[in-house]
Amino acid sequence: MASIVKRGKSYRVQVSLYKHGQHKRISQTFPTKKEASLWALEMELAKGEGKELAHRTTTFADFFENWIYLVKINDVKETTFQNYVRTSGIIRNLFQDIQLKDLNDIVVQKKIDEYAKTHSRKTTHEVLLKIKTSLRDAYARGYIVNDFAPLVKTRGVNPQKRNRALSITDFKKLRNYVLQHPEDEFNVLVLLALETGMRRGELLAIRPESLYEYGIEVRHSISPTSDDTSLKTQNAKRDVSINKEVYELINRIPVKENGYIFNFGGFKQSEQLADLLTVLDIKKTTFHGLRDTHASFLFAQDIDIAYVSKRLGHINVTTTQNYYLELVPEKKHQQDADALNLLSAL
């Protein structure tokens, strides 16, 4: 097992090796403890000699943090890597000083259940997936003796959906208001979300060169957690048509110093939207809920699903079909009536 010793302002790492019947030690000095820890982990992973590593006293939190900076940083996109970094903080709070040698499915299940008490099932599942990935890697390299990751399950319940679609009545009410008050830049952003179904990051990434008569080229997305402006998927690259009135409203907004049309506003668009909906006496939804509203409205008008899928930038039509579960209320009531009428006519 590697040892790290502080010497003055530097850190010396020493790693024990056993090869061809002989014991050997290699060492190296680093200016920071983090660099020393990463190199130590890299050397230990490279050894790959078997299950004796399962008895090491490294904490799971330390292993996970070092693992993402050594292994995952080169395997995933920047935005995904930042998710791993955030998960590292969650793991440190949950597992604290629990060591690799003390991990098993019961310990991990208990911790993930604890996390699920205050988080949605979806969020808990995403954290657990990252934990499982690291545990499988640890097992493959001999850091733990058993591959128990598949035994750990996501529990808990899903809270009420916050990204709900607005009713047709509320959709029209909101659209009319923002259309009549374009002097507030945020209102134009809301209008665009309703008119295009674009994601918040895609809307914030609009530059003058993104516009054409009459439409928007979706090529980038702004994230609050990363400088990476690439789109979520390749399918997200698309051209979205808009009407002349909306196009002219966008062109009236002064371009910002950073080259974008809209202010990022601290990425608090959902909070701003909540205030606006309160003023208009409309039931609350999130900014992403405006995207759901756009999709639901198109479905309510019987627009071809293939067209809707392409307009939303979905990876396939199956993804788009999931929106049928969130149809605007008026359409659902009409479908209920149609279904009952058909049955009554038998």
CSV table of C-alpha atoms in Angstrom, one decimal:
chain,number,residue,atom,x,y,z
A,1,MET,CA,0.0,0.0,0.0
A,2,ALA,CA,1.2,3.5,-0.8
A,3,SER,CA,2.4,5.8,2.0
A,4,ILE,CA,2.4,9.6,1.9
A,5,VAL,CA,4.8,11.6,4.1
A,6,LYS,CA,5.0,15.3,4.4
A,7,ARG,CA,8.5,16.7,4.1
A,8,GLY,CA,8.8,20.4,4.5
A,9,LYS,CA,6.5,21.9,1.8
A,10,SER,CA,6.4,18.8,-0.3
A,11,TYR,CA,4.9,15.3,-0.1
A,12,ARG,CA,6.8,12.1,-0.7
A,13,VAL,CA,4.9,9.0,-1.9
A,14,GLN,CA,6.3,5.5,-1.5
A,15,VAL,CA,4.7,2.5,-3.1
A,16,SER,CA,5.6,-1.2,-2.4
A,17,LEU,CA,5.8,-3.5,-5.3
A,18,TYR,CA,6.1,-7.3,-5.4
A,19,LYS,CA,7.1,-8.8,-8.7
A,20,HIS,CA,8.9,-12.0,-9.7
A,21,GLY,CA,9.4,-13.0,-6.1
A,22,GLN,CA,11.1,-9.7,-5.1
A,23,HIS,CA,9.9,-6.8,-3.0
A,24,LYS,CA,10.6,-3.4,-4.4
A,25,ARG,CA,9.8,0.2,-3.5
A,26,ILE,CA,9.3,3.2,-5.8
A,27,SER,CA,8.9,6.8,-4.6
A,28,GLN,CA,8.3,10.3,-5.9
A,29,THR,CA,7.8,13.8,-4.4
A,30,PHE,CA,5.0,16.2,-5.2
A,31,PRO,CA,4.3,19.8,-4.2
A,32,THR,CA,0.8,19.1,-3.1
A,33,LYS,CA,-1.0,16.3,-1.2
A,34,LYS,CA,-3.6,16.0,-4.0
A,35,GLU,CA,-1.0,15.3,-6.6
A,36,ALA,CA,0.7,12.8,-4.3
A,37,SER,CA,-2.6,11.0,-3.7
A,38,LEU,CA,-3.4,10.8,-7.4
A,39,TRP,CA,0.0,9.4,-8.2
A,40,ALA,CA,-0.3,6.9,-5.4
A,41,LEU,CA,-3.7,5.7,-6.6
A,42,GLU,CA,-2.4,5.4,-10.2
A,43,MET,CA,0.5,3.3,-9.0
A,44,GLU,CA,-1.8,1.1,-6.9
A,45,LEU,CA,-4.2,0.6,-9.8
A,46,ALA,CA,-1.3,-0.2,-12.0
A,47,LYS,CA,-0.1,-3.0,-9.7
A,48,GLY,CA,-3.3,-4.9,-10.2
A,49,GLU,CA,-2.0,-8.0,-8.4
A,50,GLY,CA,-5.1,-9.2,-6.7
A,51,LYS,CA,-7.3,-9.3,-3.7
A,52,GLU,CA,-4.8,-8.3,-1.0
A,53,LEU,CA,-5.7,-4.7,-1.8
A,54,ALA,CA,-9.2,-5.3,-0.4
A,55,HIS,CA,-7.7,-4.9,3.1
A,56,ARG,CA,-6.5,-1.4,2.4
A,57,THR,CA,-7.6,1.4,4.8
A,58,THR,CA,-8.3,4.1,2.2
A,59,THR,CA,-11.8,5.6,2.7
A,60,PHE,CA,-14.3,5.2,0.0
A,61,ALA,CA,-14.7,9.0,-0.2
A,62,ASP,CA,-11.0,9.4,-0.9
A,63,PHE,CA,-11.0,6.5,-3.4
A,64,PHE,CA,-14.0,8.0,-5.3
A,65,GLU,CA,-12.5,11.5,-5.5
A,66,ASN,CA,-9.1,10.2,-6.7
A,67,TRP,CA,-10.8,7.8,-9.1
A,68,ILE,CA,-12.8,10.5,-10.9
A,69,TYR,CA,-9.7,12.7,-11.3
A,70,LEU,CA,-7.6,9.8,-12.5
A,71,VAL,CA,-10.0,7.6,-14.5
A,72,LYS,CA,-13.3,9.4,-15.3
A,73,ILE,CA,-11.8,12.8,-16.2
A,74,ASN,CA,-10.6,11.3,-19.6
A,75,ASP,CA,-13.7,9.2,-20.2
A,76,VAL,CA,-16.6,11.6,-20.1
A,77,LYS,CA,-17.6,15.1,-21.3
A,78,GLU,CA,-16.9,18.1,-19.1
A,79,THR,CA,-20.5,18.5,-17.9
A,80,THR,CA,-20.7,14.8,-16.9
A,81,PHE,CA,-17.4,15.1,-15.1
A,82,GLN,CA,-18.7,18.0,-13.1
A,83,ASN,CA,-21.6,15.8,-12.1
A,84,TYR,CA,-19.1,13.3,-10.8
A,85,VAL,CA,-17.4,16.1,-8.9
A,86,ARG,CA,-20.6,17.0,-7.2
A,87,THR,CA,-21.3,13.4,-6.4
A,88,SER,CA,-17.9,13.2,-4.7
A,89,GLY,CA,-19.1,15.8,-2.2
A,90,ILE,CA,-22.3,13.8,-1.6
A,91,ILE,CA,-20.3,10.6,-1.0
A,92,ARG,CA,-18.0,12.4,1.4
A,93,ASN,CA,-21.0,13.5,3.5
A,94,LEU,CA,-22.6,10.1,3.4
A,95,PHE,CA,-19.8,7.7,3.9
A,96,GLN,CA,-17.4,10.0,5.8
A,97,ASP,CA,-14.5,7.8,7.2
A,98,ILE,CA,-15.9,4.4,6.1
A,99,GLN,CA,-13.0,2.5,4.5
A,100,LEU,CA,-13.0,0.3,1.4
A,101,LYS,CA,-12.4,-2.8,3.4
A,102,ASP,CA,-15.6,-2.2,5.4
A,103,LEU,CA,-17.8,-1.8,2.4
A,104,ASN,CA,-20.6,-4.2,1.5
A,105,ASP,CA,-24.1,-4.1,0.0
A,106,ILE,CA,-25.7,-3.5,3.4
A,107,VAL,CA,-23.5,-0.6,4.2
A,108,VAL,CA,-24.0,1.1,0.8
A,109,GLN,CA,-27.7,0.3,0.8
A,110,LYS,CA,-28.1,2.0,4.2
A,111,LYS,CA,-26.3,5.1,3.1
A,112,ILE,CA,-28.2,5.4,-0.2
A,113,ASP,CA,-31.5,4.9,1.7
A,114,GLU,CA,-30.4,7.7,4.0
A,115,TYR,CA,-29.8,10.0,1.0
A,116,ALA,CA,-33.2,9.0,-0.5
A,117,LYS,CA,-35.1,10.4,2.5
A,118,THR,CA,-34.4,14.0,1.4
A,119,HIS,CA,-34.0,13.5,-2.4
A,120,SER,CA,-36.1,12.3,-5.3
A,121,ARG,CA,-35.9,8.8,-6.5
A,122,LYS,CA,-34.4,10.0,-9.8
A,123,THR,CA,-31.7,12.1,-8.1
A,124,THR,CA,-30.9,9.2,-5.8
A,125,HIS,CA,-30.7,6.8,-8.7
A,126,GLU,CA,-28.2,9.0,-10.5
A,127,VAL,CA,-26.0,9.2,-7.4
A,128,LEU,CA,-26.2,5.4,-7.0
A,129,LEU,CA,-25.3,4.8,-10.6
A,130,LYS,CA,-22.0,6.7,-10.1
A,131,ILE,CA,-21.3,4.8,-6.9
A,132,LYS,CA,-21.9,1.5,-8.6
A,133,THR,CA,-19.6,2.4,-11.5
A,134,SER,CA,-16.8,3.2,-9.0
A,135,LEU,CA,-17.4,0.0,-7.0
A,136,ARG,CA,-17.3,-2.2,-10.2
A,137,ASP,CA,-14.0,-0.5,-11.1
A,138,ALA,CA,-12.7,-1.1,-7.5
A,139,TYR,CA,-13.6,-4.8,-7.7
A,140,ALA,CA,-12.0,-5.2,-11.1
A,141,ARG,CA,-8.8,-3.8,-9.8
A,142,GLY,CA,-8.9,-5.8,-6.6
A,143,TYR,CA,-9.7,-3.1,-4.2
A,144,ILE,CA,-12.7,-4.9,-2.8
A,145,VAL,CA,-13.2,-8.6,-2.6
A,146,ASN,CA,-16.9,-8.9,-3.7
A,147,ASP,CA,-18.8,-7.4,-6.7
A,148,PHE,CA,-21.8,-6.4,-4.5
A,149,ALA,CA,-22.8,-3.3,-6.5
A,150,PRO,CA,-25.7,-5.1,-8.3
A,151,LEU,CA,-27.3,-5.9,-4.9
A,152,VAL,CA,-27.8,-2.2,-4.0
A,153,LYS,CA,-31.2,-0.8,-5.1
A,154,THR,CA,-32.7,2.6,-5.5
A,155,ARG,CA,-35.6,3.2,-3.1
A,156,GLY,CA,-37.8,6.1,-2.2
A,157,VAL,CA,-40.6,7.8,-4.0
A,158,ASN,CA,-40.8,10.3,-6.8
A,159,PRO,CA,-42.1,13.7,-5.7
A,160,GLN,CA,-44.9,15.4,-7.7
A,161,LYS,CA,-43.6,16.4,-11.1
A,162,ARG,CA,-42.5,20.1,-11.0
A,163,ASN,CA,-42.0,20.4,-14.8
A,164,ARG,CA,-45.7,20.1,-15.5
A,165,ALA,CA,-47.2,21.4,-18.7
A,166,LEU,CA,-49.6,24.4,-18.5
A,167,SER,CA,-53.2,24.0,-19.6
A,168,ILE,CA,-54.1,25.5,-22.9
A,169,THR,CA,-56.0,28.3,-21.1
A,170,ASP,CA,-52.9,29.2,-19.0
A,171,PHE,CA,-50.6,28.7,-22.0
A,172,LYS,CA,-52.6,31.3,-23.9
A,173,LYS,CA,-52.8,33.6,-20.9
A,174,LEU,CA,-49.0,33.6,-20.4
A,175,ARG,CA,-48.2,33.9,-24.1
A,176,ASN,CA,-50.5,36.9,-24.5
A,177,TYR,CA,-48.9,38.6,-21.5
A,178,VAL,CA,-45.3,38.2,-22.5
A,179,LEU,CA,-46.1,39.1,-26.1
A,180,GLN,CA,-47.7,42.3,-25.0
A,181,HIS,CA,-44.8,43.2,-22.6
A,182,PRO,CA,-41.6,42.6,-24.7
A,183,GLU,CA,-39.8,45.6,-23.0
A,184,ASP,CA,-38.8,43.1,-20.3
A,185,GLU,CA,-36.1,40.9,-21.8
A,186,PHE,CA,-37.1,37.9,-19.6
A,187,ASN,CA,-40.6,38.0,-21.1
A,188,VAL,CA,-39.1,37.5,-24.6
A,189,LEU,CA,-37.1,34.5,-23.2
A,190,VAL,CA,-40.4,33.0,-21.8
A,191,LEU,CA,-42.1,33.7,-25.2
A,192,LEU,CA,-39.3,31.8,-27.0
A,193,ALA,CA,-39.5,28.9,-24.6
A,194,LEU,CA,-43.3,28.6,-25.3
A,195,GLU,CA,-42.9,29.1,-29.1
A,196,THR,CA,-39.9,26.8,-29.7
A,197,GLY,CA,-39.7,24.2,-26.9
A,198,MET,CA,-36.0,24.9,-26.7
A,199,ARG,CA,-34.1,24.0,-23.5
A,200,ARG,CA,-33.1,26.9,-21.2
A,201,GLY,CA,-29.4,26.4,-22.0
A,202,GLU,CA,-30.1,26.5,-25.8
A,203,LEU,CA,-32.1,29.7,-25.4
A,204,LEU,CA,-29.3,31.4,-23.4
A,205,ALA,CA,-26.8,30.4,-26.1
A,206,ILE,CA,-28.5,32.3,-28.8
A,207,ARG,CA,-26.2,34.8,-30.6
A,208,PRO,CA,-27.1,37.1,-33.5
A,209,GLU,CA,-25.5,34.6,-35.9
A,210,SER,CA,-27.9,31.9,-34.5
A,211,LEU,CA,-30.8,33.7,-36.1
A,212,TYR,CA,-32.1,33.4,-39.7
A,213,GLU,CA,-35.3,34.6,-41.3
A,214,TYR,CA,-37.4,33.2,-39.6
A,215,GLY,CA,-35.8,30.7,-37.2
A,216,ILE,CA,-33.0,29.8,-34.8
A,217,GLU,CA,-30.1,27.5,-35.4
A,218,VAL,CA,-29.6,25.4,-32.3
A,219,ARG,CA,-25.9,24.6,-32.1
A,220,HIS,CA,-24.8,25.4,-28.5
A,221,SER,CA,-26.1,25.3,-24.9
A,222,ILE,CA,-25.0,27.3,-21.9
A,223,SER,CA,-24.6,25.4,-18.6
A,224,PRO,CA,-24.4,26.9,-15.0
A,225,THR,CA,-21.8,24.3,-14.0
A,226,SER,CA,-19.4,24.2,-17.0
A,227,ASP,CA,-17.8,26.2,-19.7
A,228,ASP,CA,-18.6,23.4,-22.2
A,229,THR,CA,-21.2,24.8,-24.7
A,230,SER,CA,-21.7,21.6,-26.7
A,231,LEU,CA,-25.3,20.3,-27.0
A,232,LYS,CA,-26.8,17.5,-24.9
A,233,THR,CA,-26.8,15.1,-27.9
A,234,GLN,CA,-26.1,15.2,-31.6
A,235,ASN,CA,-29.8,15.1,-32.2
A,236,ALA,CA,-30.2,18.4,-30.3
A,237,LYS,CA,-28.5,20.1,-33.3
A,238,ARG,CA,-31.4,21.5,-35.3
A,239,ASP,CA,-33.1,24.5,-36.8
A,240,VAL,CA,-36.3,25.7,-35.1
A,241,SER,CA,-38.7,27.9,-37.0
A,242,ILE,CA,-40.4,30.9,-35.4
A,243,ASN,CA,-43.0,33.4,-36.7
A,244,LYS,CA,-42.1,36.9,-37.9
A,245,GLU,CA,-43.4,38.7,-34.8
A,246,VAL,CA,-41.2,36.7,-32.4
A,247,TYR,CA,-38.2,37.0,-34.7
A,248,GLU,CA,-38.5,40.8,-34.7
A,249,LEU,CA,-38.8,40.9,-30.9
A,250,ILE,CA,-35.5,39.0,-30.5
A,251,ASN,CA,-33.7,41.3,-32.9
A,252,ARG,CA,-34.6,44.3,-30.8
A,253,ILE,CA,-32.7,43.0,-27.8
A,254,PRO,CA,-29.3,44.6,-27.5
A,255,VAL,CA,-26.4,42.1,-27.8
A,256,LYS,CA,-24.5,41.7,-24.6
A,257,GLU,CA,-20.7,42.2,-24.2
A,258,ASN,CA,-20.2,38.4,-24.2
A,259,GLY,CA,-21.8,38.1,-27.6
A,260,TYR,CA,-25.1,36.5,-26.4
A,261,ILE,CA,-28.5,38.0,-26.7
A,262,PHE,CA,-30.0,37.1,-23.3
A,263,ASN,CA,-28.6,37.8,-19.9
A,264,PHE,CA,-27.8,34.6,-18.0
A,265,GLY,CA,-29.4,36.1,-14.9
A,266,GLY,CA,-27.5,33.8,-12.4
A,267,PHE,CA,-29.4,30.9,-14.0
A,268,LYS,CA,-32.5,31.8,-11.9
A,269,GLN,CA,-35.0,31.7,-14.7
A,270,SER,CA,-37.3,29.2,-12.9
A,271,GLU,CA,-37.4,31.6,-9.9
A,272,GLN,CA,-38.2,34.5,-12.2
A,273,LEU,CA,-40.9,32.5,-13.9
A,274,ALA,CA,-42.5,31.6,-10.6
A,275,ASP,CA,-42.8,35.2,-9.7
A,276,LEU,CA,-44.4,36.0,-13.1
A,277,LEU,CA,-46.9,33.1,-12.8
A,278,THR,CA,-47.9,34.3,-9.4
A,279,VAL,CA,-48.7,37.7,-10.7
A,280,LEU,CA,-50.7,36.2,-13.5
A,281,ASP,CA,-52.5,33.7,-11.2
A,282,ILE,CA,-51.2,30.7,-13.1
A,283,LYS,CA,-50.3,27.5,-11.4
A,284,LYS,CA,-46.5,27.2,-11.0
A,285,THR,CA,-44.2,25.2,-13.2
A,286,THR,CA,-40.5,25.3,-13.9
A,287,PHE,CA,-38.7,26.9,-16.9
A,288,HIS,CA,-38.3,23.4,-18.3
A,289,GLY,CA,-42.1,23.0,-17.9
A,290,LEU,CA,-42.5,25.6,-20.7
A,291,ARG,CA,-40.7,23.1,-23.0
A,292,ASP,CA,-43.3,20.4,-21.8
A,293,THR,CA,-46.0,22.9,-22.5
A,294,HIS,CA,-44.8,23.5,-26.1
A,295,ALA,CA,-44.7,19.8,-26.8
A,296,SER,CA,-48.1,19.1,-25.2
A,297,PHE,CA,-49.7,21.9,-27.1
A,298,LEU,CA,-48.4,20.6,-30.4
A,299,PHE,CA,-49.7,17.1,-29.5
A,300,ALA,CA,-53.1,18.6,-28.6
A,301,GLN,CA,-53.3,20.0,-32.1
A,302,ASP,CA,-52.5,16.6,-33.6
A,303,ILE,CA,-49.1,17.7,-35.0
A,304,ASP,CA,-47.2,14.7,-36.4
A,305,ILE,CA,-45.0,13.2,-33.7
A,306,ALA,CA,-42.0,12.9,-36.0
A,307,TYR,CA,-42.1,16.6,-36.5
A,308,VAL,CA,-42.4,17.3,-32.8
A,309,SER,CA,-39.6,15.0,-32.0
A,310,LYS,CA,-37.2,16.8,-34.5
A,311,ARG,CA,-38.3,20.2,-33.2
A,312,LEU,CA,-37.6,19.3,-29.6
A,313,GLY,CA,-34.2,17.7,-30.5
A,314,HIS,CA,-35.1,14.4,-29.0
A,315,ILE,CA,-32.8,11.4,-29.7
A,316,ASN,CA,-35.7,9.3,-31.1
A,317,VAL,CA,-39.5,9.3,-31.4
A,318,THR,CA,-39.8,7.0,-28.4
A,319,THR,CA,-38.5,9.8,-26.1
A,320,THR,CA,-41.1,12.2,-27.6
A,321,GLN,CA,-43.9,9.7,-27.0
A,322,ASN,CA,-43.3,10.0,-23.2
A,323,TYR,CA,-44.7,13.5,-23.5
A,324,TYR,CA,-48.1,11.9,-24.2
A,325,LEU,CA,-48.2,11.1,-20.5
A,326,GLU,CA,-48.2,14.9,-19.8
A,327,LEU,CA,-50.9,16.1,-22.3
A,328,VAL,CA,-52.6,19.3,-21.4
A,329,PRO,CA,-55.7,18.7,-19.3
A,330,GLU,CA,-58.2,19.9,-21.9
A,331,LYS,CA,-56.9,17.4,-24.4
A,332,LYS,CA,-57.0,14.5,-21.9
A,333,HIS,CA,-60.6,15.3,-21.1
A,334,GLN,CA,-61.5,15.3,-24.8
A,335,GLN,CA,-59.7,12.0,-25.3
A,336,ASP,CA,-61.6,10.5,-22.3
A,337,ALA,CA,-64.9,11.7,-23.9
A,338,ASP,CA,-63.9,10.3,-27.3
A,339,ALA,CA,-63.0,7.0,-25.9
A,340,LEU,CA,-66.2,6.6,-24.0
A,341,ASN,CA,-68.2,7.6,-27.1
A,342,LEU,CA,-66.5,4.9,-29.1
A,343,LEU,CA,-67.2,2.3,-26.5
A,344,SER,CA,-70.8,3.4,-26.2
A,345,ALA,CA,-71.2,3.0,-30.0
A,346,LEU,CA,-70.3,-0.7,-29.9
